[in-house]
Tab-separated table of C-alpha atoms and ligand atoms in Angstrom:
chain	number	residue	atom	x	y	z
I	1	MET	CA	0.000	0.000	0.000
I	2	THR	CA	1.534	3.301	-0.989
I	3	ARG	CA	0.027	6.506	0.131
I	4	ASP	CA	1.172	10.038	-0.290
I	5	THR	CA	2.711	10.771	3.082
I	6	PRO	CA	3.162	14.493	3.644
I	7	THR	CA	6.554	15.611	4.909
I	8	LEU	CA	6.792	16.967	8.450
I	9	TRP	CA	8.478	20.172	7.448
I	10	GLY	CA	6.605	21.546	4.426
I	11	GLY	CA	5.883	25.170	5.444
I	12	ARG	CA	9.200	26.729	4.640
I	13	PHE	CA	9.540	24.877	1.360
I	14	THR	CA	8.189	25.722	-2.046
I	15	GLY	CA	9.882	22.938	-3.994
I	16	LYS	CA	9.514	19.165	-3.689
I	17	PRO	CA	12.406	16.891	-2.773
I	18	ASP	CA	14.245	15.275	-5.640
I	19	GLU	CA	13.089	11.657	-6.012
I	20	ALA	CA	16.592	10.220	-5.707
I	21	PHE	CA	17.306	12.385	-2.684
I	22	ALA	CA	14.010	11.313	-1.091
I	23	ARG	CA	15.069	7.684	-1.455
I	24	PHE	CA	18.512	8.509	-0.109
I	25	ASN	CA	17.089	10.331	2.876
I	26	ARG	CA	14.508	7.721	3.732
I	27	SER	CA	15.115	5.441	6.705
I	28	PHE	CA	11.725	3.778	7.090
I	29	GLY	CA	12.975	0.661	5.280
I	30	PHE	CA	15.005	-0.138	8.388
I	31	ASP	CA	13.822	2.088	11.240
I	32	VAL	CA	10.422	0.415	10.919
I	33	ARG	CA	11.930	-1.851	13.562
I	34	LEU	CA	11.412	0.995	16.022
I	35	PHE	CA	7.699	1.211	15.235
I	36	GLU	CA	6.312	-0.220	18.457
I	37	ALA	CA	8.894	1.515	20.628
I	38	ASP	CA	8.088	4.851	18.983
I	39	VAL	CA	4.366	4.331	19.539
I	40	GLU	CA	4.980	3.471	23.169
I	41	ALA	CA	7.124	6.567	23.659
I	42	SER	CA	4.497	8.652	21.830
I	43	ILE	CA	1.808	7.451	24.230
I	44	ALA	CA	3.980	8.435	27.189
I	45	HIS	CA	4.624	11.817	25.524
I	46	ALA	CA	0.873	12.316	25.132
I	47	HIS	CA	0.538	11.746	28.858
I	48	GLY	CA	3.309	14.272	29.403
I	49	LEU	CA	1.400	16.789	27.266
I	50	ARG	CA	-1.764	16.119	29.275
I	51	GLY	CA	0.189	16.889	32.456
I	52	ALA	CA	1.467	20.088	30.854
I	53	GLY	CA	-2.076	21.122	29.932
I	54	VAL	CA	-1.463	20.877	26.171
I	55	LEU	CA	-3.902	17.982	25.694
I	56	THR	CA	-7.193	17.585	27.557
I	57	GLU	CA	-8.094	14.312	29.191
I	58	GLU	CA	-10.420	13.495	26.316
I	59	GLU	CA	-7.876	14.423	23.637
I	60	THR	CA	-5.236	12.342	25.342
I	61	ALA	CA	-7.541	9.333	25.329
I	62	ARG	CA	-8.264	9.780	21.613
I	63	VAL	CA	-4.593	10.200	20.692
I	64	THR	CA	-3.355	7.268	22.766
I	65	GLY	CA	-6.258	5.100	21.587
I	66	ALA	CA	-5.394	5.847	17.980
I	67	LEU	CA	-1.710	5.161	18.578
I	68	ARG	CA	-2.627	1.737	19.941
I	69	THR	CA	-4.833	1.177	16.913
I	70	LEU	CA	-1.795	1.756	14.676
I	71	VAL	CA	-0.004	-1.142	16.327
I	72	GLN	CA	-3.076	-3.305	15.872
I	73	LEU	CA	-3.473	-2.374	12.222
I	74	ALA	CA	0.189	-3.151	11.563
I	75	ALA	CA	-0.146	-6.496	13.338
I	76	GLU	CA	-3.196	-7.418	11.268
I	77	ASP	CA	-1.690	-6.373	7.974
I	78	PRO	CA	2.080	-5.976	7.670
I	79	LYS	CA	1.508	-4.096	4.410
I	80	TYR	CA	0.076	-1.330	6.548
I	81	LEU	CA	3.661	-0.329	7.228
I	82	ASP	CA	4.017	1.791	4.150
I	83	LEU	CA	7.660	1.853	3.273
I	84	GLU	CA	7.305	5.079	1.284
I	85	SER	CA	7.368	7.221	4.407
I	86	GLU	CA	10.507	9.197	5.205
I	87	ASP	CA	10.999	7.508	8.534
I	88	VAL	CA	9.115	5.688	11.271
I	89	HIS	CA	8.316	8.942	13.054
I	90	SER	CA	6.734	10.616	10.046
I	91	PHE	CA	4.855	7.390	9.310
I	92	ILE	CA	3.318	7.287	12.783
I	93	GLU	CA	2.422	10.952	12.784
I	94	SER	CA	0.771	10.873	9.375
I	95	ARG	CA	-1.221	7.719	10.193
I	96	LEU	CA	-2.290	9.251	13.498
I	97	ILE	CA	-3.548	12.340	11.711
I	98	GLU	CA	-5.417	10.048	9.340
I	99	LEU	CA	-7.205	8.493	12.320
I	100	VAL	CA	-7.914	11.507	14.564
I	101	GLY	CA	-7.584	14.460	12.193
I	102	ASP	CA	-6.053	17.750	13.324
I	103	LEU	CA	-5.827	16.567	16.902
I	104	GLY	CA	-2.975	14.311	15.759
I	105	LYS	CA	-1.020	17.398	14.831
I	106	LYS	CA	-0.785	18.347	18.517
I	107	LEU	CA	1.295	15.337	19.495
I	108	HIS	CA	4.566	16.802	18.284
I	109	THR	CA	4.296	19.717	20.733
I	110	GLY	CA	7.451	19.985	22.826
I	111	ARG	CA	9.082	17.182	20.937
I	112	SER	CA	11.460	16.881	18.000
I	113	ARG	CA	12.363	13.829	15.999
I	114	ASN	CA	15.785	14.305	17.531
I	115	ASP	CA	14.748	13.393	21.053
I	116	GLN	CA	12.046	11.093	19.685
I	117	VAL	CA	14.436	8.885	17.731
I	118	ALA	CA	16.914	8.740	20.590
I	119	THR	CA	14.094	7.657	22.896
I	120	ALA	CA	12.645	4.996	20.610
I	121	PHE	CA	16.105	3.649	19.837
I	122	ARG	CA	16.961	3.313	23.516
I	123	LEU	CA	13.615	1.764	24.388
I	124	TRP	CA	13.969	-0.767	21.586
I	125	LEU	CA	17.591	-1.562	22.398
I	126	ARG	CA	16.787	-2.142	26.046
I	127	GLU	CA	14.426	-4.974	25.115
I	128	GLU	CA	16.782	-6.407	22.520
I	129	ILE	CA	19.643	-6.541	25.011
I	130	ASP	CA	17.437	-8.798	27.157
I	131	GLY	CA	16.952	-11.157	24.196
I	132	LEU	CA	20.651	-11.116	23.425
I	133	GLN	CA	21.477	-11.936	27.045
I	134	THR	CA	19.200	-14.966	26.819
I	135	ASP	CA	21.138	-16.140	23.754
I	136	VAL	CA	24.465	-15.699	25.517
I	137	ARG	CA	23.073	-17.777	28.381
I	138	SER	CA	22.046	-20.546	25.959
I	139	THR	CA	25.550	-20.696	24.515
I	140	GLN	CA	26.964	-20.815	28.037
I	141	THR	CA	24.584	-23.658	28.857
I	142	ALA	CA	25.792	-25.516	25.758
I	143	LEU	CA	29.395	-25.092	26.944
I	144	LEU	CA	28.482	-26.519	30.339
I	145	ALA	CA	26.653	-29.431	28.757
I	146	ALA	CA	29.654	-30.200	26.536
I	147	ALA	CA	31.891	-30.078	29.613
I	148	GLU	CA	29.589	-32.410	31.528
I	149	ARG	CA	29.229	-34.885	28.652
I	150	TYR	CA	33.006	-35.377	28.668
I	151	ALA	CA	33.708	-34.641	32.312
I	152	LYS	CA	36.754	-36.918	32.388
I	153	ALA	CA	38.243	-36.003	29.029
I	154	VAL	CA	41.739	-34.547	28.936
I	155	LEU	CA	43.061	-32.166	26.312
I	156	PRO	CA	46.504	-30.875	25.470
I	157	GLY	CA	46.667	-27.207	26.403
I	158	TYR	CA	48.550	-25.009	23.938
I	159	THR	CA	50.581	-21.850	23.815
I	160	HIS	CA	51.765	-20.681	20.401
I	161	LEU	CA	49.698	-23.655	19.206
I	162	GLN	CA	52.487	-25.871	20.539
I	163	ARG	CA	51.619	-28.557	23.076
I	164	ALA	CA	52.194	-27.012	26.489
I	165	GLN	CA	50.521	-28.733	29.440
I	166	PRO	CA	47.531	-31.045	29.763
I	167	VAL	CA	44.193	-29.581	30.833
I	168	MET	CA	40.740	-31.002	31.366
I	169	TRP	CA	38.392	-30.690	28.390
I	170	ALA	CA	35.907	-29.171	30.826
I	171	HIS	CA	38.511	-26.566	31.761
I	172	TRP	CA	38.702	-25.545	28.113
I	173	CYS	CA	34.884	-25.319	27.955
I	174	LEU	CA	34.804	-23.238	31.120
I	175	ALA	CA	37.367	-20.820	29.687
I	176	TYR	CA	34.834	-19.864	27.019
I	177	PHE	CA	32.083	-19.852	29.623
I	178	GLU	CA	34.029	-17.191	31.540
I	179	MET	CA	34.436	-15.026	28.436
I	180	LEU	CA	30.698	-15.116	27.868
I	181	GLU	CA	30.093	-14.421	31.538
I	182	ARG	CA	31.998	-11.170	31.143
I	183	ASP	CA	29.902	-10.455	28.057
I	184	VAL	CA	26.723	-10.797	30.082
I	185	GLU	CA	28.105	-8.392	32.681
I	186	ARG	CA	29.247	-5.971	29.993
I	187	MET	CA	25.827	-5.939	28.352
I	188	ALA	CA	24.160	-5.326	31.716
I	189	ASP	CA	26.488	-2.367	32.137
I	190	VAL	CA	25.735	-1.003	28.664
I	191	SER	CA	22.076	-1.383	29.492
I	192	LYS	CA	22.394	1.055	32.387
I	193	ARG	CA	23.453	3.820	30.014
I	194	VAL	CA	20.876	2.830	27.412
I	195	ASN	CA	18.075	3.132	29.906
I	196	ILE	CA	18.038	6.928	30.331
I	197	LEU	CA	15.263	9.038	28.805
I	198	PRO	CA	16.210	11.794	26.314
I	199	LEU	CA	12.584	12.756	25.530
I	200	GLY	CA	11.838	16.308	26.641
I	201	SER	CA	15.136	17.570	25.200
I	202	ALA	CA	13.150	18.526	22.087
I	203	ALA	CA	15.351	19.577	19.144
I	204	LEU	CA	18.377	20.562	21.223
I	205	ALA	CA	17.519	23.184	23.822
I	206	GLY	CA	14.823	21.567	25.910
I	207	THR	CA	11.136	22.382	25.782
I	208	SER	CA	9.142	25.368	26.939
I	209	PHE	CA	6.196	23.152	27.880
I	210	ASN	CA	5.880	22.026	31.452
I	211	ILE	CA	6.317	18.307	30.800
I	212	ASP	CA	7.123	16.155	33.818
I	213	ARG	CA	10.046	14.235	32.318
I	214	GLU	CA	10.518	12.102	35.414
I	215	ALA	CA	6.930	10.876	35.127
I	216	VAL	CA	7.420	10.077	31.432
I	217	ALA	CA	10.613	8.190	32.334
I	218	ARG	CA	8.789	6.183	35.001
I	219	GLU	CA	5.991	5.316	32.600
I	220	LEU	CA	8.497	4.005	30.044
I	221	GLY	CA	10.560	2.156	32.631
I	222	PHE	CA	13.649	4.342	32.225
I	223	ASP	CA	15.971	4.666	35.223
I	224	GLY	CA	16.250	8.436	34.882
I	225	VAL	CA	16.274	11.409	32.499
I	226	THR	CA	19.209	12.875	30.561
I	227	ARG	CA	20.747	15.909	32.262
I	228	ASN	CA	21.715	17.978	29.224
I	229	SER	CA	19.515	18.487	26.173
I	230	LEU	CA	22.379	19.124	23.731
I	231	ASP	CA	24.080	15.914	24.789
I	232	ALA	CA	20.821	13.978	24.937
I	233	VAL	CA	19.954	14.431	21.263
I	234	SER	CA	23.474	13.941	19.970
I	235	ASP	CA	24.640	11.092	22.162
I	236	ARG	CA	25.065	7.722	20.519
I	237	ASP	CA	27.625	6.404	22.992
I	238	PHE	CA	25.126	3.754	24.006
I	239	ALA	CA	24.973	2.462	20.413
I	240	VAL	CA	28.765	2.443	20.076
I	241	GLU	CA	29.096	0.686	23.418
I	242	PHE	CA	26.480	-1.847	22.470
I	243	VAL	CA	28.175	-2.714	19.178
I	244	GLY	CA	31.503	-2.746	21.040
I	245	ALA	CA	30.088	-5.274	23.494
I	246	CYS	CA	28.745	-7.307	20.544
I	247	SER	CA	32.236	-7.142	19.023
I	248	LEU	CA	33.739	-8.728	22.108
I	249	ILE	CA	31.108	-11.479	22.043
I	250	MET	CA	32.137	-12.062	18.441
I	251	VAL	CA	35.826	-12.129	19.389
I	252	HIS	CA	34.996	-14.885	21.866
I	253	LEU	CA	32.834	-16.850	19.450
I	254	SER	CA	35.430	-16.480	16.730
I	255	ARG	CA	38.186	-17.853	18.963
I	256	LEU	CA	35.915	-20.711	19.986
I	257	ALA	CA	35.235	-21.380	16.312
I	258	GLU	CA	38.943	-21.326	15.495
I	259	ASP	CA	39.809	-23.788	18.267
I	260	LEU	CA	37.064	-26.152	17.144
I	261	ILE	CA	37.991	-25.882	13.469
I	262	ILE	CA	41.540	-26.901	14.358
I	263	TYR	CA	40.391	-29.688	16.687
I	264	ALA	CA	38.122	-31.084	13.974
I	265	THR	CA	40.918	-31.472	11.408
I	266	THR	CA	42.149	-34.957	10.561
I	267	GLU	CA	45.557	-33.874	11.824
I	268	PHE	CA	44.176	-33.179	15.306
I	269	GLY	CA	41.140	-35.441	15.286
I	270	PHE	CA	40.095	-34.277	18.744
I	271	ILE	CA	36.442	-33.645	17.976
I	272	GLN	CA	33.817	-34.644	15.502
I	273	LEU	CA	31.369	-32.024	14.306
I	274	SER	CA	27.808	-33.056	13.684
I	275	ASP	CA	26.543	-33.401	10.120
I	276	ALA	CA	23.900	-30.902	11.180
I	277	VAL	CA	26.407	-28.056	11.145
I	278	SER	CA	28.815	-29.150	8.416
I	279	THR	CA	28.743	-29.184	4.652
I	280	GLY	CA	30.281	-31.360	1.992
I	281	SER	CA	32.307	-30.444	-1.025
I	282	SER	CA	30.744	-30.328	-4.467
I	283	LEU	CA	33.928	-31.877	-5.849
I	284	MET	CA	35.745	-33.829	-3.128
I	285	PRO	CA	33.533	-36.608	-1.815
I	286	GLN	CA	35.459	-37.137	1.436
I	287	LYS	CA	35.126	-33.563	2.664
I	288	LYS	CA	33.219	-32.464	5.750
I	289	ASN	CA	33.671	-28.766	6.161
I	290	PRO	CA	33.082	-26.765	9.346
I	291	ASP	CA	31.073	-24.047	7.579
I	292	ALA	CA	29.059	-23.096	10.651
I	293	LEU	CA	32.215	-22.269	12.575
I	294	GLU	CA	33.885	-20.573	9.641
I	295	LEU	CA	30.877	-18.317	9.185
I	296	ILE	CA	30.953	-17.380	12.857
I	297	ARG	CA	34.638	-16.506	12.484
I	298	GLY	CA	33.914	-14.547	9.314
I	299	LYS	CA	30.945	-12.659	10.688
I	300	ALA	CA	33.037	-11.375	13.582
I	301	GLY	CA	34.749	-9.066	11.102
I	302	ARG	CA	31.411	-7.748	9.967
I	303	VAL	CA	30.398	-6.760	13.503
I	304	PHE	CA	33.772	-5.075	14.130
I	305	GLY	CA	33.115	-3.165	10.904
I	306	HIS	CA	29.874	-1.786	12.316
I	307	HIS	CA	31.724	-0.658	15.414
I	308	ALA	CA	34.334	1.160	13.340
I	309	ALA	CA	31.587	2.666	11.159
I	310	LEU	CA	29.748	4.065	14.162
I	311	LEU	CA	32.868	5.571	15.673
I	312	ALA	CA	33.782	7.137	12.338
I	313	ALA	CA	30.275	8.492	11.810
I	314	MET	CA	30.294	10.203	15.199
I	315	LYS	CA	33.820	11.533	15.465
I	316	GLY	CA	33.527	14.799	13.579
I	317	LEU	CA	29.976	15.798	14.401
I	318	PRO	CA	29.366	19.270	15.779
I	319	LEU	CA	26.696	19.499	18.457
I	320	ALA	CA	23.899	18.662	18.386
I	321	TYR	CA	21.887	16.380	16.027
I	322	ASN	CA	23.173	15.773	12.498
I	323	LYS	CA	21.652	13.527	9.887
I	324	ASP	CA	24.850	11.466	9.828
I	325	MET	CA	23.436	9.894	12.962
I	326	GLN	CA	20.734	8.123	10.991
I	327	GLU	CA	23.546	5.713	10.040
I	328	ASP	CA	23.487	4.398	13.618
I	329	LYS	CA	20.511	2.125	13.096
I	330	GLU	CA	21.652	-0.277	10.417
I	331	ALA	CA	24.951	-0.726	12.255
I	332	VAL	CA	23.186	-1.602	15.489
I	333	PHE	CA	20.487	-3.730	13.854
I	334	ASP	CA	22.945	-5.823	11.899
I	335	ALA	CA	25.398	-6.137	14.811
I	336	LEU	CA	22.539	-7.405	16.958
I	337	ASP	CA	21.154	-9.831	14.374
I	338	THR	CA	24.587	-11.165	13.473
I	339	THR	CA	25.660	-11.656	17.065
I	340	ARG	CA	22.408	-13.406	17.969
I	341	ILE	CA	22.491	-15.874	15.086
I	342	CYS	CA	26.159	-16.627	15.783
I	343	LEU	CA	25.374	-17.340	19.434
I	344	GLU	CA	22.546	-19.603	18.391
I	345	VAL	CA	24.654	-21.537	15.886
I	346	ALA	CA	27.591	-21.819	18.310
I	347	ALA	CA	25.235	-23.456	20.820
I	348	ILE	CA	24.026	-25.934	18.184
I	349	VAL	CA	27.605	-26.826	17.267
I	350	LEU	CA	28.515	-27.366	20.934
I	351	ASN	CA	25.412	-29.397	21.686
I	352	ASN	CA	26.181	-31.764	18.830
I	353	LEU	CA	29.923	-32.205	18.864
I	354	SER	CA	31.615	-35.318	20.167
I	355	VAL	CA	35.064	-35.574	21.684
I	356	ASN	CA	37.440	-38.356	20.705
I	357	GLU	CA	38.625	-38.949	24.276
I	358	ALA	CA	41.219	-41.582	23.441
I	359	ARG	CA	42.822	-39.317	20.909
I	360	THR	CA	42.869	-36.212	23.136
I	361	ARG	CA	44.289	-38.264	26.017
I	362	GLU	CA	47.029	-39.592	23.795
I	363	ALA	CA	47.821	-36.093	22.562
I	364	ALA	CA	47.928	-34.852	26.162
I	365	THR	CA	50.337	-37.649	27.128
I	366	ASN	CA	52.832	-37.422	24.283
I	367	GLY	CA	54.916	-34.448	23.264
I	368	TYR	CA	56.600	-33.620	26.588
I	369	LEU	CA	53.600	-31.839	28.117
I	370	ASN	CA	54.942	-33.031	31.499
I	371	ALA	CA	58.295	-31.231	31.177
I	372	THR	CA	57.133	-28.423	33.489
I	373	GLU	CA	56.099	-31.118	35.936
I	374	LEU	CA	59.646	-32.470	35.858
I	375	ALA	CA	61.030	-29.019	36.665
I	376	ASP	CA	58.484	-28.633	39.477
I	377	TYR	CA	59.510	-32.075	40.785
I	378	LEU	CA	63.101	-30.893	41.058
I	379	VAL	CA	61.997	-27.651	42.738
I	380	LYS	CA	60.204	-29.743	45.361
I	381	LYS	CA	63.562	-31.498	45.918
I	382	GLY	CA	65.124	-28.134	46.714
I	383	VAL	CA	66.540	-27.213	43.297
I	384	PRO	CA	66.075	-23.507	42.346
I	385	PHE	CA	63.492	-23.245	39.536
I	386	ARG	CA	65.828	-21.729	36.947
I	387	THR	CA	68.292	-24.617	37.455
I	388	ALA	CA	65.431	-27.132	37.444
I	389	HIS	CA	64.139	-25.668	34.196
I	390	ASP	CA	67.566	-26.043	32.596
I	391	THR	CA	67.932	-29.650	33.833
I	392	ALA	CA	64.451	-30.588	32.614
I	393	GLY	CA	65.322	-29.022	29.253
I	394	ARG	CA	68.433	-31.164	28.981
I	395	ILE	CA	66.399	-34.254	29.834
I	396	VAL	CA	63.858	-33.365	27.135
I	397	LEU	CA	66.716	-33.076	24.637
I	398	ALA	CA	68.077	-36.450	25.689
I	399	ALA	CA	64.591	-37.965	25.438
I	400	ILE	CA	64.082	-36.548	21.954
I	401	GLU	CA	67.393	-38.082	20.920
I	402	MET	CA	66.305	-41.448	22.332
I	403	GLY	CA	62.853	-41.115	20.745
I	404	ARG	CA	61.109	-41.539	24.082
I	405	GLU	CA	58.701	-39.626	26.285
I	406	LEU	CA	59.965	-38.367	29.656
I	407	HIS	CA	58.099	-41.040	31.585
I	408	GLU	CA	59.653	-43.716	29.331
I	409	MET	CA	63.222	-42.736	30.146
I	410	PRO	CA	65.391	-45.170	32.126
I	411	LEU	CA	65.880	-43.958	35.688
I	412	ALA	CA	69.656	-44.380	35.343
I	413	LYS	CA	69.709	-41.947	32.457
I	414	LEU	CA	67.596	-39.444	34.394
I	415	SER	CA	69.637	-39.600	37.557
I	416	ALA	CA	72.839	-39.351	35.557
I	417	ILE	CA	71.664	-35.923	34.448
I	418	SER	CA	70.374	-34.982	37.894
I	419	GLN	CA	71.111	-36.812	41.077
I	420	ASP	CA	67.998	-35.290	42.634
I	421	ILE	CA	65.837	-37.564	40.492
I	422	GLY	CA	64.591	-40.775	42.107
I	423	GLN	CA	62.075	-43.511	41.382
I	424	ASP	CA	59.202	-41.240	42.521
I	425	VAL	CA	59.719	-39.146	39.386
I	426	PHE	CA	57.540	-41.522	37.382
I	427	ASP	CA	54.530	-40.860	39.528
I	428	ALA	CA	55.208	-37.126	39.252
I	429	LEU	CA	55.346	-37.395	35.470
I	430	SER	CA	52.084	-39.297	35.063
I	431	LEU	CA	49.192	-37.529	33.376
I	432	GLU	CA	47.070	-37.951	36.503
I	433	THR	CA	49.618	-36.306	38.784
I	434	THR	CA	50.318	-33.570	36.283
I	435	LEU	CA	46.632	-32.683	36.373
I	436	ASN	CA	46.025	-33.305	40.070
I	437	THR	CA	48.779	-30.944	41.149
I	438	LYS	CA	47.039	-27.988	39.479
I	439	GLY	CA	44.748	-27.656	42.468
I	440	GLN	CA	44.928	-23.918	43.150
I	441	ALA	CA	41.932	-21.715	42.481
I	442	GLY	CA	41.456	-21.434	38.724
I	443	GLY	CA	43.685	-24.449	38.035
I	444	THR	CA	42.872	-27.478	35.937
I	445	SER	CA	42.971	-30.286	38.522
I	446	PRO	CA	39.946	-32.547	38.028
I	447	ALA	CA	38.686	-31.685	41.526
I	448	ARG	CA	38.940	-27.941	40.899
I	449	VAL	CA	37.320	-28.240	37.504
I	450	ALA	CA	34.454	-30.299	38.913
I	451	GLU	CA	33.913	-27.582	41.514
I	452	ALA	CA	34.090	-24.835	38.903
I	453	LEU	CA	31.616	-26.685	36.728
I	454	LYS	CA	29.203	-27.098	39.585
I	455	ALA	CA	29.550	-23.429	40.550
I	456	ALA	CA	28.924	-22.374	36.945
I	457	ARG	CA	25.847	-24.590	36.795
I	458	GLU	CA	24.516	-23.093	39.987
I	459	ARG	CA	25.119	-19.574	38.706
I	460	MET	CA	23.153	-20.428	35.556
I	461	ASP	CA	20.337	-22.129	37.419
I	462	GLY	CA	20.077	-19.163	39.749
I	463	GLN	CA	19.265	-16.860	36.812
R	501	LIG	N1	15.328	9.322	10.813
R	501	LIG	C1	16.068	10.205	11.631
R	501	LIG	C2	17.259	9.488	12.281
R	501	LIG	O1	17.255	8.307	12.274
R	501	LIG	C3	15.190	10.770	12.692
R	501	LIG	C4	15.630	12.075	13.220
R	501	LIG	C5	15.490	13.119	12.168
R	501	LIG	N2	15.753	14.427	12.703
R	501	LIG	C6	15.964	15.434	11.911
R	501	LIG	N3	16.216	16.571	12.472
R	501	LIG	N4	15.899	15.363	10.620
R	501	LIG	O2	18.165	10.073	12.787
């Protein structure tokens, strides 16, 4: 349905906008997502105008009733949202006037699209952050489930992608759980700055009508009102922060994806990805490609791009509102959508992967991952760590030459290099001991990890 929607600013103009410019200027194609939020804020503004004596009780009822009707009409027929309008605000105002006539023209008293858009955007984002948080929680739950499914599995831990020390598989899962935990906290923090009401700042200077902004804020569930009208209409920090917080989620998902892609290679063979999240090759019949994870890794770049775009759009703007700021919405919308789908897919991947426990155990046992343990063993015998490190290094070299693991070395050979080494070294070098000794808070001993897993579960269940 296309109707001729009048512009909101006709009086001073004699000419019509150029058709290409009108298309260029138009944001309704995307800011239609703010429709319900803008109606809600408009209803609260109508109440503010009633309090200020601009609207009578009866007029307020007619305006708010009609605004609610708009939501109903849009729900009944999506085509009602006529994409020819300049933006969501002009759409709502023109449809309101259609329903209640000239009375609809009073609603914009004491309000500008500048404080209106900032209000609707914040209101909308507040709700979306809640949905995003739920998705982060689901991915965290999937990490916990994967940890619990393979509670006894052991994994080589890496630095520089070189085998370093053995860790529990669950410890690896919980590392990503912690990253996402910080993401939840970060989003909650962003939310605090999102949830402040700019409405009442009007175009830039505040309004001359006696609108009780605190009451409007309470009605809309905002925690408070902005303290400076110039800042209120030109502030998009909350959008930048939000996309920044999404970027960090994507950093975490991308690293998770990278680890899993590596672990799923034939060379590693640590995990098996489900057919449900893999694709084949159109040419090579044997291939099973980790497309889901690669897309997560790839889409991280896209979200970082939105963050950079927002920063760049804001950096040179003079106070207060400038049309450049209309670019904020697509960046935020796409960052949100991309982050949410990536969280969802990451959870599916985790819920369906299987760990090849024999293979990961073997990889954690071979490749001198217990060399640090040998140095620590010597330290416990009174050898200074730097000397112990050097001795253990020489033993590793000898073992490499003999083509053996440390725990396969003859005792005579070991004690020839260091007289502090006795029979008890073999227990110290076992995979079990190597893990068990990492019993400090945050360490990877099976007991600590079991505790950490239980604590994480309880935190999640307590949500
Ligand atoms: N569509 C505009 C935006 O997203 C709404 C605000 C327009 N304000 C203005 N003074 N032209 O930023």
